Coordinates of C-alpha atoms and ligand atoms in Angstrom, one line a residue:
M3 CA 114.4 41.2 72.4
D4 CA 111.9 42.6 74.1
A5 CA 108.5 44.0 72.8
A6 CA 109.6 47.6 72.6
W7 CA 112.5 46.7 70.3
T8 CA 110.1 44.3 68.0
A9 CA 107.4 46.9 67.6
G10 CA 110.4 49.2 66.5
F11 CA 111.5 46.7 64.2
V12 CA 108.0 46.0 62.8
A13 CA 107.7 49.7 62.2
R14 CA 110.6 50.0 60.3
A15 CA 109.8 46.9 58.1
I16 CA 106.4 48.7 57.2
E17 CA 108.7 52.0 56.5
H18 CA 110.6 50.2 54.2
W19 CA 107.8 48.7 51.8
D20 CA 106.4 52.3 52.0
R21 CA 109.4 53.6 50.8
F22 CA 110.8 50.6 48.1
G23 CA 108.1 48.8 47.7
F24 CA 109.4 45.6 48.8
G25 CA 110.7 44.4 52.0
L26 CA 110.2 41.8 54.8
W27 CA 107.3 39.3 54.8
V28 CA 105.8 37.8 57.6
V29 CA 106.1 34.1 57.8
R30 CA 103.2 32.1 58.6
T31 CA 102.3 28.2 58.7
I32 CA 99.9 27.4 56.1
E33 CA 97.9 25.1 58.4
Q34 CA 97.6 26.9 61.4
Q35 CA 98.2 30.7 59.8
E36 CA 100.4 31.0 63.0
V37 CA 103.1 33.8 62.7
I38 CA 106.6 31.8 62.8
G39 CA 109.0 34.7 61.9
Y40 CA 109.9 37.0 59.3
L41 CA 112.1 36.7 55.9
G42 CA 112.7 38.5 52.8
L43 CA 114.4 41.2 51.0
S44 CA 115.8 44.6 52.5
M45 CA 118.2 47.2 52.6
P46 CA 119.6 47.2 56.4
S47 CA 120.9 50.2 57.6
F48 CA 124.6 48.4 58.3
L49 CA 125.3 47.3 54.4
P50 CA 127.3 50.9 54.0
D51 CA 129.7 49.3 56.7
L52 CA 130.4 46.2 54.9
I53 CA 129.7 46.9 50.9
P54 CA 131.7 48.9 48.7
A55 CA 130.3 52.3 47.9
D56 CA 130.4 50.9 43.9
R57 CA 128.2 48.2 44.9
M58 CA 125.3 50.3 46.9
P59 CA 122.8 50.4 47.1
A60 CA 122.5 46.6 47.8
V61 CA 119.8 44.2 49.0
E62 CA 120.2 41.7 51.4
I63 CA 118.1 38.5 52.1
G64 CA 117.6 37.4 55.6
W65 CA 115.4 35.1 57.9
R66 CA 114.5 34.4 61.4
L67 CA 112.1 31.9 62.5
H68 CA 110.6 30.4 65.7
P69 CA 113.2 27.8 67.1
D70 CA 109.7 25.4 67.2
H71 CA 109.8 25.8 63.0
W72 CA 113.8 25.0 62.6
G73 CA 114.9 21.8 60.4
K74 CA 111.3 21.9 58.2
G75 CA 112.9 23.5 55.3
Y76 CA 110.6 26.9 55.7
A77 CA 113.5 29.5 55.6
T78 CA 114.5 28.1 52.2
E79 CA 111.5 27.5 50.8
G80 CA 110.7 31.2 51.5
A81 CA 114.1 32.4 50.6
V82 CA 113.9 30.9 47.2
A83 CA 110.7 32.6 46.6
A84 CA 112.5 35.8 47.6
L85 CA 115.2 35.5 45.4
H86 CA 112.4 34.9 42.6
G87 CA 111.2 38.3 43.5
A88 CA 114.3 39.8 43.4
F89 CA 115.2 38.8 39.9
E90 CA 112.1 38.8 38.1
R91 CA 109.8 41.3 40.0
L92 CA 112.6 44.2 41.0
G93 CA 115.0 43.1 38.0
L94 CA 118.0 43.0 40.7
N95 CA 121.3 42.0 39.2
E96 CA 122.7 40.6 42.4
V97 CA 121.4 39.9 46.3
C98 CA 123.7 39.3 49.3
S99 CA 122.8 37.8 52.5
V100 CA 125.3 38.6 55.7
P101 CA 124.6 35.9 58.3
Q102 CA 126.8 35.9 61.7
S103 CA 129.8 34.0 61.3
T104 CA 128.5 31.8 64.1
N105 CA 125.2 31.1 62.6
T106 CA 125.8 27.9 60.7
A107 CA 122.0 27.0 60.2
S108 CA 121.8 30.3 58.4
A109 CA 124.8 29.9 56.2
R110 CA 123.7 26.6 55.3
V111 CA 120.3 28.5 54.1
A112 CA 122.6 30.8 52.1
Q113 CA 124.2 28.1 50.2
R114 CA 121.0 25.9 49.6
I115 CA 119.5 28.7 47.7
G116 CA 122.9 28.8 45.6
M117 CA 124.8 31.7 47.6
K118 CA 128.5 32.1 47.4
L119 CA 130.6 33.0 50.3
E120 CA 132.4 36.1 48.9
R121 CA 134.4 37.3 52.4
T122 CA 134.2 37.3 56.0
A123 CA 134.1 40.9 57.5
T124 CA 133.5 42.6 61.1
L125 CA 130.7 45.0 61.7
P126 CA 131.6 47.7 63.8
G127 CA 130.0 48.0 67.4
T128 CA 127.0 50.0 68.2
E129 CA 125.5 51.2 71.3
A130 CA 123.5 48.3 71.6
R131 CA 125.9 45.5 70.7
G132 CA 129.7 45.1 70.2
P133 CA 131.5 44.3 67.1
V134 CA 130.3 41.4 65.1
D135 CA 131.9 38.8 62.6
V136 CA 129.7 38.3 59.4
D137 CA 130.0 36.3 56.5
V138 CA 129.3 37.8 53.1
Y139 CA 127.2 35.9 50.6
W140 CA 126.2 37.0 47.0
I141 CA 124.1 35.5 43.8
T142 CA 124.2 37.2 40.8
R143 CA 121.2 37.2 38.3
T144 CA 123.2 35.0 36.1
E145 CA 124.1 32.6 38.6
W146 CA 120.3 32.1 39.7
L147 CA 118.9 31.7 36.1
A148 CA 121.6 29.0 35.7
G149 CA 120.4 27.2 38.7
C150 CA 116.5 27.3 38.0
Ligands
COA210 C1 118.5 30.4 60.1 C2 116.8 29.7 60.3 C3 116.1 30.5 59.6 C4 117.3 28.4 59.6 O1 116.5 27.4 60.2 P1 116.3 26.1 59.7 O2 115.5 25.3 59.8 O3 117.8 25.5 59.5 O4 116.5 26.3 57.8 P2 115.3 25.5 57.1 O5 113.9 26.0 57.3 O6 115.7 26.1 55.6 O7 115.3 24.1 57.2 C5 116.4 23.4 56.5 C6 116.7 22.2 57.4 O8 114.9 21.5 57.3 C7 115.5 20.2 57.1 N1 114.2 19.9 56.4 C8 113.4 18.8 56.9 N2 112.2 18.6 56.3 C9 112.6 19.2 55.0 C10 111.8 19.7 53.8 N3 110.6 19.1 53.6 N4 112.4 20.6 53.0 C11 113.3 20.8 52.9 N5 114.4 20.7 54.2 C12 114.0 20.0 55.2 C13 116.8 20.0 56.1 O9 117.5 19.1 55.9 C14 117.6 21.1 56.9 O10 118.2 20.3 57.7 P3 119.9 20.9 57.9 O11 120.2 22.2 58.0 O12 120.1 20.0 59.2 O13 120.1 20.0 56.8 C15 117.2 29.3 61.7 O14 118.2 28.7 62.4 C16 117.0 30.9 62.7 O15 115.8 31.5 62.6 N6 117.8 31.2 63.4 C17 118.0 32.4 64.1 C18 117.9 33.7 63.6 C19 118.9 34.0 62.5 O16 119.9 33.5 63.0 N7 118.6 34.9 61.6 C20 119.7 34.8 60.5 C21 120.5 36.5 61.1 S1 122.2 36.4 60.9

């Protein structure tokens, strides 16, 4: 991802906040206040390709951190906070997560926060990339409350 792609991504994330009142958070370390990635809830444009219409609109939880900050529990800590916001503040009934099937670290974060693998699927290719195999995880409000 280059600077232009990243600028577009940030602009879309800000628009998402303006439109829906929730979205992706910037992740910073407490000590240095250094930006190390993003994490949070969103309704990415690819969801209609994966989720049945009667389950839409769906909200996804996602994360991406700088490799220097992997293996410290930050993604899981932030994801727990995001799920709390999804169920307690937004009042959602369920949340999905759609990591690439090859991304085992991301799958482990989903599993650690109590999400269950429902199925695998293939996202259709776009101009920018080919088809992508993904795992579709879900957690319901009832499951989340049971784990609290
Ligand atoms: C997905 C991603 C955020 C996961 O990062 P991660 O460091 O594995 O996840 P966490 O921050 O939750 O850290 C958990 C790990 O830290 C370890 N850890 C160390 N100290 C810890 C602590 N104090 N508390 C909790 N976990 C701790 C855990 O044991 C765990 O390691 P393990 O998975 O080997 O058991 C990261 O791999 C990433 O950004 N990848 C690239 C982007 C990406 O793939 N995004 C998803 C799009 S599909």
